[in-house]
Coordinates of C-alpha atoms in Angstrom, one line a residue:
X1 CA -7.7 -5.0 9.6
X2 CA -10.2 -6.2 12.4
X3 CA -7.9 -5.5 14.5
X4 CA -8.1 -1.6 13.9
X5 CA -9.0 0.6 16.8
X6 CA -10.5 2.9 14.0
X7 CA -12.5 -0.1 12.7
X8 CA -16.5 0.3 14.4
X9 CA -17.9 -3.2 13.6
X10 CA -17.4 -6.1 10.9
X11 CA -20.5 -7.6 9.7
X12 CA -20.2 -10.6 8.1
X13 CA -20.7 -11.6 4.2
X14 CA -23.1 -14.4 3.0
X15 CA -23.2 -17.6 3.8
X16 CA -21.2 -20.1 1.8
X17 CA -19.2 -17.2 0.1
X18 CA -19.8 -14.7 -2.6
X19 CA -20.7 -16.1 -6.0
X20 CA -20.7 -13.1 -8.4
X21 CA -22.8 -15.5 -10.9
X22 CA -25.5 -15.8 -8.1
X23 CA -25.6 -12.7 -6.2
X24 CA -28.8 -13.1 -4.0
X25 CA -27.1 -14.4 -1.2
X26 CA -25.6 -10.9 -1.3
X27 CA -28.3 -9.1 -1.3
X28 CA -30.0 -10.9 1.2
X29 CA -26.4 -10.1 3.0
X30 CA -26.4 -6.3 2.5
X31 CA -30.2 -5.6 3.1
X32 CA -29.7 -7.1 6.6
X33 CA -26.2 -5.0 7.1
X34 CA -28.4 -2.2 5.9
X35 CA -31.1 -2.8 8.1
X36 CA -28.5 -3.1 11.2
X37 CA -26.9 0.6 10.2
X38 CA -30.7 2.0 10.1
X39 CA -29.7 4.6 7.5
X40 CA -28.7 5.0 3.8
X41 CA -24.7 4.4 3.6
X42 CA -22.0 4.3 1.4
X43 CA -20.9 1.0 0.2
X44 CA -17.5 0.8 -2.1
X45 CA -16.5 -2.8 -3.3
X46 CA -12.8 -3.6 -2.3
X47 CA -12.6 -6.7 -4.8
X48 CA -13.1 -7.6 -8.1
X49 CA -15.5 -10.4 -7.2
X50 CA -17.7 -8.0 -4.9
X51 CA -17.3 -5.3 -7.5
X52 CA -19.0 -7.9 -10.0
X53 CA -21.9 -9.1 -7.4
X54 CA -22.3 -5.7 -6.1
X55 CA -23.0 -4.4 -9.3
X56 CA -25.4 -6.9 -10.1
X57 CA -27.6 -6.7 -7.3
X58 CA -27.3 -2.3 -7.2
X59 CA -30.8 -1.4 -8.7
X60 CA -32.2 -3.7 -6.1
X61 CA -30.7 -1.5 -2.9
X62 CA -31.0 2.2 -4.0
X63 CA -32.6 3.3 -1.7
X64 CA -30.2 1.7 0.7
X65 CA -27.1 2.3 -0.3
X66 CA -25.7 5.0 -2.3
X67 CA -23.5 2.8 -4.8
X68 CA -21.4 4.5 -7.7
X69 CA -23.3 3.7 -11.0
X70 CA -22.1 1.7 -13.1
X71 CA -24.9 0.4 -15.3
X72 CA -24.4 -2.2 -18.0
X73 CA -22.5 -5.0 -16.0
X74 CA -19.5 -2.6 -16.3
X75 CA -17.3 -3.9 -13.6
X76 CA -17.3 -7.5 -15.1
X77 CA -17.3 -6.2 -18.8
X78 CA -13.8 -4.3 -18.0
X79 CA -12.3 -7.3 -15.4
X80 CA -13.5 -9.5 -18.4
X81 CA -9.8 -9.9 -20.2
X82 CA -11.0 -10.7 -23.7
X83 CA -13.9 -8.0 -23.2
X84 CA -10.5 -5.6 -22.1
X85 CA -8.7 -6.3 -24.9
X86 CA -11.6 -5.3 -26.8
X87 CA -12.1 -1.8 -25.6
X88 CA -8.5 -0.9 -25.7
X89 CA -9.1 -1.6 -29.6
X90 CA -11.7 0.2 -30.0
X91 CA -10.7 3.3 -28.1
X92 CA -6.6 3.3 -29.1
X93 CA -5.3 2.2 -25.5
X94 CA -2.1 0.2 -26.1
X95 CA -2.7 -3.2 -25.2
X96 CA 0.0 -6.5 -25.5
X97 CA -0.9 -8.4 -29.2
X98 CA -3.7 -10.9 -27.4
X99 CA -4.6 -14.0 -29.4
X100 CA -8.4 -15.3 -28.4
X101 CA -8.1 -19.0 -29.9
X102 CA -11.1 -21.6 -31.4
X103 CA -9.0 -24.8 -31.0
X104 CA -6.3 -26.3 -29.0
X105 CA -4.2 -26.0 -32.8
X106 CA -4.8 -22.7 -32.9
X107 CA -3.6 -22.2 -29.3
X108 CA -0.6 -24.0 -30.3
X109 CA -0.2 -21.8 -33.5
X110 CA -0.4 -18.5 -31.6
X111 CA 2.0 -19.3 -29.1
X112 CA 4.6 -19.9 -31.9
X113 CA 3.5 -17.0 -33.6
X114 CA 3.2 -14.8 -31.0
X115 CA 7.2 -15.9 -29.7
X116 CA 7.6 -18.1 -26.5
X117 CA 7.2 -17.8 -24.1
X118 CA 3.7 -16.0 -24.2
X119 CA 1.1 -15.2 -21.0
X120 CA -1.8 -17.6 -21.1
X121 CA -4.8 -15.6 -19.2
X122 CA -8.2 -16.9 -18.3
X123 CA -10.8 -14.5 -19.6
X124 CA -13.1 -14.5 -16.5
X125 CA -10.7 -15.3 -13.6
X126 CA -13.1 -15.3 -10.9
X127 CA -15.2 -18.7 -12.5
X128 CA -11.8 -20.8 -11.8
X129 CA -12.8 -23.4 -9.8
X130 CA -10.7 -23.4 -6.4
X131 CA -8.6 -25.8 -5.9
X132 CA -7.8 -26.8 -9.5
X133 CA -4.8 -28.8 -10.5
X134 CA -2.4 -26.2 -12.6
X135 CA -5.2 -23.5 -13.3
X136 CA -4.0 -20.3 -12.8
X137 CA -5.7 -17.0 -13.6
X138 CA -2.1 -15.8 -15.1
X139 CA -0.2 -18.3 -16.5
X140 CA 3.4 -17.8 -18.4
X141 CA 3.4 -20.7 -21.3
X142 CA 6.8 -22.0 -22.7
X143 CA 5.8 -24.3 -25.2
X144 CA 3.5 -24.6 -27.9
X145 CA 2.4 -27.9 -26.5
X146 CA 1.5 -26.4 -23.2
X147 CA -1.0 -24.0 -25.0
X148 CA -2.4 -26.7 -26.6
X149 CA -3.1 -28.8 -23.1
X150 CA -4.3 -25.1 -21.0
X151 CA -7.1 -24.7 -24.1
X152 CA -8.0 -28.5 -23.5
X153 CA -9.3 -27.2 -20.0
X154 CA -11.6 -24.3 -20.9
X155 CA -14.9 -25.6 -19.6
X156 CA -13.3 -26.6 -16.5
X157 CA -11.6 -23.2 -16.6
X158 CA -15.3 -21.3 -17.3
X159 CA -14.1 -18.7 -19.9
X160 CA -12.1 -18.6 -22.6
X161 CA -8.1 -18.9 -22.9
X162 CA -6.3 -15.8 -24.2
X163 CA -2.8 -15.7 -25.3
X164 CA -0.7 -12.3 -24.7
X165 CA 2.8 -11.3 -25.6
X166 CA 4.9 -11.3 -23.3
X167 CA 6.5 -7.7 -22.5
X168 CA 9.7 -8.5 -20.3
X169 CA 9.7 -6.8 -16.9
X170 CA 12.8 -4.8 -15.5
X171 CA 13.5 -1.9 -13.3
X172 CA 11.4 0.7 -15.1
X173 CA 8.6 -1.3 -16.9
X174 CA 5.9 -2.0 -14.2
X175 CA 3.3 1.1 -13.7
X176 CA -0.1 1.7 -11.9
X177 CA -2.6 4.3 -11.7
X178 CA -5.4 4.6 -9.4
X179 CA -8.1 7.4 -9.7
X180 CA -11.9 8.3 -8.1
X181 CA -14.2 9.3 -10.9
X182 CA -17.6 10.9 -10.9
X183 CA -20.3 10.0 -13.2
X184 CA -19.4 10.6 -16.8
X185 CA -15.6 9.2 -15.9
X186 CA -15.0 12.9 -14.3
X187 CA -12.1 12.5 -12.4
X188 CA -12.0 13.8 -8.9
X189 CA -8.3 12.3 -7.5
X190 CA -6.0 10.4 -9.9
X191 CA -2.2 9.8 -10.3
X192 CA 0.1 7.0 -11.9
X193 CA 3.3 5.6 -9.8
X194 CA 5.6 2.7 -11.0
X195 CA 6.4 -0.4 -8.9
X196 CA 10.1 -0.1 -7.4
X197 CA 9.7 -3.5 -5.9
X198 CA 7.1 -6.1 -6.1
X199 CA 6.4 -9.9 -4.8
X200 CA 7.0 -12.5 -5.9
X201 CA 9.6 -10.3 -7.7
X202 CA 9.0 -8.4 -11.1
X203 CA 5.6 -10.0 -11.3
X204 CA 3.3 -10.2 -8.4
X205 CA 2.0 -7.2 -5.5
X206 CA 3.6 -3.9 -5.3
X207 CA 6.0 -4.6 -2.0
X208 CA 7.4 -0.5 -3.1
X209 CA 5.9 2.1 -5.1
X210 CA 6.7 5.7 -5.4
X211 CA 3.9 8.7 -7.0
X212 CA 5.2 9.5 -10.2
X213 CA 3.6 11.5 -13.0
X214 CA 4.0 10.3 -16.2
X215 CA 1.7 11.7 -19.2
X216 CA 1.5 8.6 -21.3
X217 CA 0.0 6.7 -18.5
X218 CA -2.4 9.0 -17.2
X219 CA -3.7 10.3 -20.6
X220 CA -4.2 6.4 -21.7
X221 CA -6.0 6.1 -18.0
X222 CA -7.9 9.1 -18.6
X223 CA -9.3 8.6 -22.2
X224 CA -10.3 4.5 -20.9
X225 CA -12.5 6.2 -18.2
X226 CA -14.2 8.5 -20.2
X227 CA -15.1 6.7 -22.9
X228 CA -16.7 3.8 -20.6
X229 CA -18.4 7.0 -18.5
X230 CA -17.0 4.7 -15.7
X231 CA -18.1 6.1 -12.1
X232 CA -16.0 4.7 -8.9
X233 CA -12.6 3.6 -8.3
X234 CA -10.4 2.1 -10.6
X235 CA -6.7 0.6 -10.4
X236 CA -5.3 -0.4 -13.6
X237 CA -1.5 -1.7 -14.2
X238 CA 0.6 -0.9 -17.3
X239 CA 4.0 -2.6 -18.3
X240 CA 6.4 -0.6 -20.4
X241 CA 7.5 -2.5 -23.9
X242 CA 10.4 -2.1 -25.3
X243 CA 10.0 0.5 -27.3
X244 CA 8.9 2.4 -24.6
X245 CA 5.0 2.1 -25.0
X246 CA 3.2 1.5 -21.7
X247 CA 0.7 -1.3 -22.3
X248 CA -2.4 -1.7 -20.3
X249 CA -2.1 -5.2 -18.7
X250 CA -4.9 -5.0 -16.1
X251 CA -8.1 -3.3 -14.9
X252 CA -9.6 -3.3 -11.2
X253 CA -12.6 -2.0 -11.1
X254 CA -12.2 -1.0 -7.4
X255 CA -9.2 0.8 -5.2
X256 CA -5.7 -1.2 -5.1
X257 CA -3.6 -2.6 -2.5
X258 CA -2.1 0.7 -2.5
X259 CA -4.5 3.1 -3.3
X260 CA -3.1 5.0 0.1
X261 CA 0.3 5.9 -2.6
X262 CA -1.9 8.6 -4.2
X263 CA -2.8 10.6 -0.8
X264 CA -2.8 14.6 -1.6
X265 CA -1.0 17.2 1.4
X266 CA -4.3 17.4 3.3
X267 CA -5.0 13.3 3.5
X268 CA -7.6 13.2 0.7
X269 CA -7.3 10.0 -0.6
X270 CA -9.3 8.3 -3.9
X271 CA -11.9 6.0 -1.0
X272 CA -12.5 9.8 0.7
X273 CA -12.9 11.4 -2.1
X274 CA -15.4 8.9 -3.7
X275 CA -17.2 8.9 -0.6
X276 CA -17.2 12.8 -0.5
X277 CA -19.0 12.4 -4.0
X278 CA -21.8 9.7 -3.3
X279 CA -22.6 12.0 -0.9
X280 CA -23.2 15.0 -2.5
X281 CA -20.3 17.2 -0.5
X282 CA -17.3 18.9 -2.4
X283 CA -14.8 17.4 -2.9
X284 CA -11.6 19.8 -2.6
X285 CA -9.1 20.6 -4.8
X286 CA -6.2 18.2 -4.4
X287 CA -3.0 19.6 -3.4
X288 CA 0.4 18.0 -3.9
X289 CA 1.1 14.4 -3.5
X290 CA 4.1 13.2 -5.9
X291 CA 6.4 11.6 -4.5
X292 CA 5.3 9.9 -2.0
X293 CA 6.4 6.2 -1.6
X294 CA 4.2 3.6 -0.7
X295 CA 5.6 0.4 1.2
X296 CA 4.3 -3.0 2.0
X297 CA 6.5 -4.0 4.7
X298 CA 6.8 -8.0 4.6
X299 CA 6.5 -8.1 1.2
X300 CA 9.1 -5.5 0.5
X301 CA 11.5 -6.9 2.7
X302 CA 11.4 -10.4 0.4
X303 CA 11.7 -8.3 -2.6
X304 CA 14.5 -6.5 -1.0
X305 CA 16.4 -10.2 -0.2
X306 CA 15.4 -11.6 -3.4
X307 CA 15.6 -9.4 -5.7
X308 CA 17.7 -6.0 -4.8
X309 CA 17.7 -3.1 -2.7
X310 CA 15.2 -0.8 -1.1
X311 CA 15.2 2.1 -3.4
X312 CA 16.5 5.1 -2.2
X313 CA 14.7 8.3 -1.3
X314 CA 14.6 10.9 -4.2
X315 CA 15.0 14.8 -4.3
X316 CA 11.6 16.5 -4.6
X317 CA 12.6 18.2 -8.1
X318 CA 12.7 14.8 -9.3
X319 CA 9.0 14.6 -9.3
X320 CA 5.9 16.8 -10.8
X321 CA 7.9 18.0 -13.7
X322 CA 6.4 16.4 -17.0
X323 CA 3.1 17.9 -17.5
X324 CA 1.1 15.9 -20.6
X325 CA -2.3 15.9 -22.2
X326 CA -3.7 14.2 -19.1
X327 CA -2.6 17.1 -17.2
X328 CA -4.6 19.7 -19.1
X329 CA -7.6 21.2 -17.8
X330 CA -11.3 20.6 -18.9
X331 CA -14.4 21.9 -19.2
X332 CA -17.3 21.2 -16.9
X333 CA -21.0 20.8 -17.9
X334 CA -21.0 24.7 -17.7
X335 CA -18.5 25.0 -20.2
X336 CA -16.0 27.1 -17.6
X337 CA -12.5 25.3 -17.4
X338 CA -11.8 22.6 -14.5
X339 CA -8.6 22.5 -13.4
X340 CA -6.4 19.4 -13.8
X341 CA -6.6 17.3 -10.8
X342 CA -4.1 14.2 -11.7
X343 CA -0.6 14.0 -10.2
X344 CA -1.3 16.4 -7.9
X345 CA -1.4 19.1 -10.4
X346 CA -5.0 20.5 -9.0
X347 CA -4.5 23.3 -6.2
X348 CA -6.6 24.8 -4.5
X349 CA -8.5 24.9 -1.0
X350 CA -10.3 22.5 0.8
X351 CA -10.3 20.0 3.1
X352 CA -12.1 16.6 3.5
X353 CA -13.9 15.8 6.0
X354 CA -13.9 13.1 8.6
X355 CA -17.1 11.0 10.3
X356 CA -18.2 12.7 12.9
X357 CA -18.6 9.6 16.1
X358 CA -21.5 11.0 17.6
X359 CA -23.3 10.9 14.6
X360 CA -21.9 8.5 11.8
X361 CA -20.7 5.2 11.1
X362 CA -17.3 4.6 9.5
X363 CA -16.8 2.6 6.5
X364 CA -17.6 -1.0 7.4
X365 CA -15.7 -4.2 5.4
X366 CA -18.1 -6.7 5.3
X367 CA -16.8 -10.7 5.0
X368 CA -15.8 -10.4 1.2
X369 CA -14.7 -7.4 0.5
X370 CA -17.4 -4.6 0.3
X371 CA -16.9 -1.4 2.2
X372 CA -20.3 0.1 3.8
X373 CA -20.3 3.1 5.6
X374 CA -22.9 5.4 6.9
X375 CA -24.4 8.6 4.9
X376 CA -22.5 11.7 6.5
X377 CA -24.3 14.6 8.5
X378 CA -23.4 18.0 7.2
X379 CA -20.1 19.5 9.0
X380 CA -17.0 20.6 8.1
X381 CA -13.8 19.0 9.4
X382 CA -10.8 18.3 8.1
X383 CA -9.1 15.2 8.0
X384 CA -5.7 14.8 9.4
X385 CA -3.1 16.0 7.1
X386 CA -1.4 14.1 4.6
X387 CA 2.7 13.6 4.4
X388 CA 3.4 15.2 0.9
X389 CA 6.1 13.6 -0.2
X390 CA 6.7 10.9 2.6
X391 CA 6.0 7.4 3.1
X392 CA 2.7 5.4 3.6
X393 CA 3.2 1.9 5.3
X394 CA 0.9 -0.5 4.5
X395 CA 0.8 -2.1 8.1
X396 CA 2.7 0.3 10.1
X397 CA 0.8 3.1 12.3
X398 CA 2.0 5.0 15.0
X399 CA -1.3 5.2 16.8
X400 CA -3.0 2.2 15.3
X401 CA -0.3 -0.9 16.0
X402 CA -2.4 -3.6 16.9
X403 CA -2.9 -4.8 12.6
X404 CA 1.2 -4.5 12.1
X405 CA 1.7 -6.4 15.0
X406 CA -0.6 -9.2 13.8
X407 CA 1.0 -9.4 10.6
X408 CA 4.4 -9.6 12.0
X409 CA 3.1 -12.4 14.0
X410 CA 1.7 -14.1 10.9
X411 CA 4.3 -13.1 8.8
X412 CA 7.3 -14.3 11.1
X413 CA 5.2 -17.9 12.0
X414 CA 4.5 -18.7 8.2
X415 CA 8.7 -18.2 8.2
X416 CA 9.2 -20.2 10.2
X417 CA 6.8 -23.0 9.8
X418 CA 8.3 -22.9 6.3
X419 CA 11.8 -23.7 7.6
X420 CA 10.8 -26.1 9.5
X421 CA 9.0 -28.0 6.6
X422 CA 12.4 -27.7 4.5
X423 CA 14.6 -28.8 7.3
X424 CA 12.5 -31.8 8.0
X425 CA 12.5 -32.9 4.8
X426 CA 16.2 -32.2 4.1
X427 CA 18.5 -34.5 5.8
X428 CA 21.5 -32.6 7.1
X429 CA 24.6 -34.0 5.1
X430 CA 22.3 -33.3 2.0
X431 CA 21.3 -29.9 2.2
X432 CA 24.3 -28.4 0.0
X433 CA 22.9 -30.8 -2.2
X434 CA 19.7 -29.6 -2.2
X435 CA 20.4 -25.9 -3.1
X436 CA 22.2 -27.3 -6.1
X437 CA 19.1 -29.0 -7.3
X438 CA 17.2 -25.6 -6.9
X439 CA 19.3 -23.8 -9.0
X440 CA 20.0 -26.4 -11.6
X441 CA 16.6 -25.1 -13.7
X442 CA 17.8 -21.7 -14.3
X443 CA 21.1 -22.7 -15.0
X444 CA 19.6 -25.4 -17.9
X445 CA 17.6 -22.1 -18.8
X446 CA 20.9 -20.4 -19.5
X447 CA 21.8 -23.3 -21.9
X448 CA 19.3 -24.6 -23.4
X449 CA 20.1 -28.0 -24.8
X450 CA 19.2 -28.4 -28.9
X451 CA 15.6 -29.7 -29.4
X452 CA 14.4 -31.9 -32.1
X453 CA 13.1 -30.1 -35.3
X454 CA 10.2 -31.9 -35.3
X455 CA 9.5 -30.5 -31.7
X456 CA 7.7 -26.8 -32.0
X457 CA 7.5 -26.5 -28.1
X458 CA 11.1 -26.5 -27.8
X459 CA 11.5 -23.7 -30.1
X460 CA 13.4 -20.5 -29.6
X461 CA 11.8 -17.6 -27.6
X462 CA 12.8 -14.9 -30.4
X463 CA 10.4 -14.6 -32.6
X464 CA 11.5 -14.8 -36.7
X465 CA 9.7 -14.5 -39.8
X466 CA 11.5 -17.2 -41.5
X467 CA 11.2 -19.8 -39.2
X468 CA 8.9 -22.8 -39.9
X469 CA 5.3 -23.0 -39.3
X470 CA 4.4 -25.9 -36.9
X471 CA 2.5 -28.6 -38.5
X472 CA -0.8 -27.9 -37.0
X473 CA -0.9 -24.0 -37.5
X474 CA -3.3 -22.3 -38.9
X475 CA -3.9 -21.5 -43.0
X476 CA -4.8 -18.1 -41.6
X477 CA -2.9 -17.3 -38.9
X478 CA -3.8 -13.3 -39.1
X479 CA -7.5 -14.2 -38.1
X480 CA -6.7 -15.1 -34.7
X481 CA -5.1 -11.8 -33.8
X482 CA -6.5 -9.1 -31.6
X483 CA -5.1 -5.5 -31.4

C-alpha cells in the first residue's frame, strides 16, 4: 500500500507498537500526525486493535480529529467474544451455543457436551501474548482433554476461554456484511455477500466473494447496529448452520479486507461514505452494486489449487431479487420515510466526491492501522464511477500497478523460499515418501481407530443424549451454557 501513487504520505505509529491497554503512546502519536496535517481530519481505524486504542483516547482529540462516536468502549465491548455472545442474547441475533467455563472440568464437560470437535476462542484476542507456544485466537479442540489444557493457560492467555459449536463449513455456509452507519446505527451503505473461496480454505480470509442480498443476514446486521446505536464501519461474518440459520460468528468494528465488494455504480464505497458523513456532506443515494465479485489474487489462486475452482461469473437476474425486512424503508427523525439503502436497493442521485489536491489531504494510514485524512473543502465532484456488477481486485489496478507488482514479488519469493526449505530437508529418493506421511492424518481421520471407554477425548464427534457423562462433568451442566 506504500507503494500507491495515490498514497500522499505515511506517518508513522508509536513507538514500540500499539497497546490498546495503554493508549498514550497513541495519542502522543496522533496529536503530532495532527499537528503535521495543520487541520481537523478524518481518522477511521483499519484494525481491531487501533479501533480499541482509538476509541480510548477519542475524547482527548476532538477537536482534532473528527472520529465516529462510539462512546462506552464500544469497539472492545463488541470485539470482546464473550461480551458478543452476550448481546446477540439479549437482542435475538443467532449466535453458535458458546460455553464460558469456571474450571478446566468444566471446560472438559462442555466440550463433550457441546459434541467434538468444538471451537475454543479467546475472549479478548488482542491480549495474546506474541509469540506464544499453541495460543491461538481461534482454535478448533478435538478432545475433551485439550479443553481442559487451553483453560489451564487463561492468565497467560489474558481473557477468558470460550467454547463454541462447531457449524461445519461448505460451499454455501460462509457470509459477510459490511455497512457505514451514522450516529444512532443509521445506515448509509450496507450489503451482505458470501465467501466463494477463502484461505487457508473454508476457514481463513475471503480469497473470492461475490455481493449477494440475502434478508436474513442483513436484517440480523441491521437490528445488531441499531440496538448498540453503533456509528462507523463494521464487518461482521455469519456461517450458515445446518438448518439453514445464519449465525453471527464475528464482529469488526472497522471496514474488512474487502470492504471494496460492496462499491455502488457511481464508486461510493462504505470508507467514502463514512467520510462523507464525519464531514457533514450528503451522502448520495446508493445506486446498484450486487453482484459484483471481489477477488484477492494470491490468495484466491491457493484456494483455487487447494480447494476447487474459480467460481464462475453469474447472470445479473441472479442477483437483487429477494427483498426482506432489512430491505424496508424507515423513517427518519422527521418521521418522512427513508428509503432502503442495503443491497443496493437505495436509488437515487448523487455522487461522491473526491479530495480536491490543491486543497486536501487524502486519507493517510498511519504505522498500525488508523486511517487520517484531512477535513474536505466544499465542492462537488464525483468520484470515478463504479463497475456495477464487475470485479474488484484486491491488488490489481490498471493505473496504480506498483502495490500488485510488490506483492507478486513477495508472494512468488515466499513460494519459493518455501520450496526450497522442503527440498532441503527432503532427500530426493524419499520424497514419495514424504507425501505419504502428509496424508496419512486425514486418512487415520477417515478411520478412526476404537478408543478406550475410559478415554472421553477420544469420543465420537456426534453428539447423543445417551452417551455417558465423563467422570469430571459437571452436576449442572445447563449452567454453563450461553444462548
Amino acid at each position: 500500500m506504500g507503494r500507491s501513487r495515490y498514497l500522499r504520505a505515511v506517518h508513522a505509529g508509536p513507538a514500540g507498537g500499539l497497546d490498546p491497554e495503554a493508549p498514550e503512546a497513541l495519542l502522543e502519536c496522533l496529536t503530532g500526525v495532527s499537528e503535521r496535517i495543520g487541520r481537523q481530519a478524518v481518522l477511521i481505524a483499519m484494525d481491531d486493535l487501533s479501533a480499541i486504542a482509538v476509541s480510548r483516547v477519542a475524547p482527548m482529540l476532538h477537536e482534532r480529529f473528527r472520529i465516529p462516536h462510539q462512546p462506552d468502549n464500544l469497539p472492545a465491548r463488541v470485539a470482546d467474544k464473550a461480551e458478543l455472545s452476550r448481546l446477540c442474547s439479549r437482542w435475538d441475533v443467532p449466535h453458535p451455543e458458546t460455553v464460558i467455563p469456571a474450571s478446566g472440568a468444566e471446560a472438559a464437560e462442555a466440550a463433550w457436551r457441546l459434541g467434538l470437535p468444538v471451537v475454543a476462542k479467546w475472549s479478548r484476542p488482542w491480549l495474546l501474548p506474541s509469540g506464544a507456544d499453541g495460543l491461538r485466537s481461534t482454535t478448533l479442540v478435538h478432545t475433551a482433554a485439550e479443553a481442559r489444557r487451553l483453560y489451564e493457560r487463561s492468565a497467560e492467555a489474558g481473557s477468558r476461554l470460550l467454547l463454541q459449536r462447531f457449524l461445519p463449513a461448505g460451499p454455501d455456509t460462509d457470509w459477510f456484511f459490511h455497512g457505514a452507519f451514522a450516529r444512532g446505527g443509521r445506515p448509509l451503505l450496507a450489503g451482505s455477500g458470501r465467501k466463494e473461496l477463502s484461505w487457508p480454505v473454508r476457514t481463513g480470509l475471503t480469497a473470492v466473494g461475490r455481493w449477494l442480498p440475502d434478508p436474513a443476514v442483513e436484517a440480523a446486521a441491521l437490528r445488531l447496529a441499531e440496538r448498540l446505536g453503533y456509528q462507523g464501519i463494521l464487518d461482521l461474518d455469519f456461517r450458515r448452520d445446518e438448518q439453514g440459520c445464519f449465525r453471527l460468528v464475528d464482529f469488526n468494528p472497522r471496514p474488512g479486507a474487502q470492504f471494496r465488494l460492496f462499491t455502488d455504480t457511481a464508486g461510493l464505497d462504505v470508507v467514502q461514505a463514512m467520510y462523507l458523513d464525519l464531514t457533514g456532506q450528503r451522502v448520495p443515494r446508493p445506486s446498484g452494486g450486487p453482484g459484483r465479485v471481489f477477488v484477492a489474487e494470491n490468495y484466491a489462486l491457493l484456494a483455487a489449487v487447494r480447494g476447487g475452482a474459480l467460481p464462475r461469473r453469474r447472470t445479473a437476474g441472479h442477483v437483487g431479487g429477494s427483498v426482506g425486512p432489512a430491505a424496508a424503508g424507515r423513517p427518519d427523525g422527521d418521521g418522512e420515510q427513508v428509503p432502503p439503502v442495503v443491497a443496493g436497493l437505495r436509488t437515487g442521485p448523487g455522487r461522491p466526491r473526491e479530495p480536491d489536491p490543491e486543497t486536501e489531504t487524502e486519507a493517510r494510514p498511519d504505522h498500525h492501522g488508523a486511517a487520517a485524512g484531512a477535513q474536505p473543502a466544499p465542492a462537488d465532484r464525483p468520484v470515478r464511477p463504479g463497475r456495477g456488477g464487475g470485479v474488484e481486485t484486491a491488488w490489481f489496478a490498471a493505473d496504480d500497478l506498483l502495490p500488485f507488482l510488490a506483492m507478486l514479488g513477495a508472494f512468488l519469493g515466499r513460494g519459493a523460499g518455501k520450496g526450497v526449505r522442503v527440498l532441503r530437508g527432503v532427500p530426493a529418493q524419499g520424497r514419495r515418501t514424504a507425501r505419504a506421511v502428509v496424508r496419512t492424518p486425514r486418512q487415520r481421520g477417515e478411520q478412526p481407530a476404537a478408543a478406550p471407554p475410559s478415554a472421553p477425548a477420544s469420543a465420537p464427534a456426534s453428539g447423543s443424549a445417551s452417551r455417558p457423562v465423563p467422570p469430571e462433568a459437571s452436576a449442572e451442566p445447563d449452567e454453563l451454557v450461553t444462548r
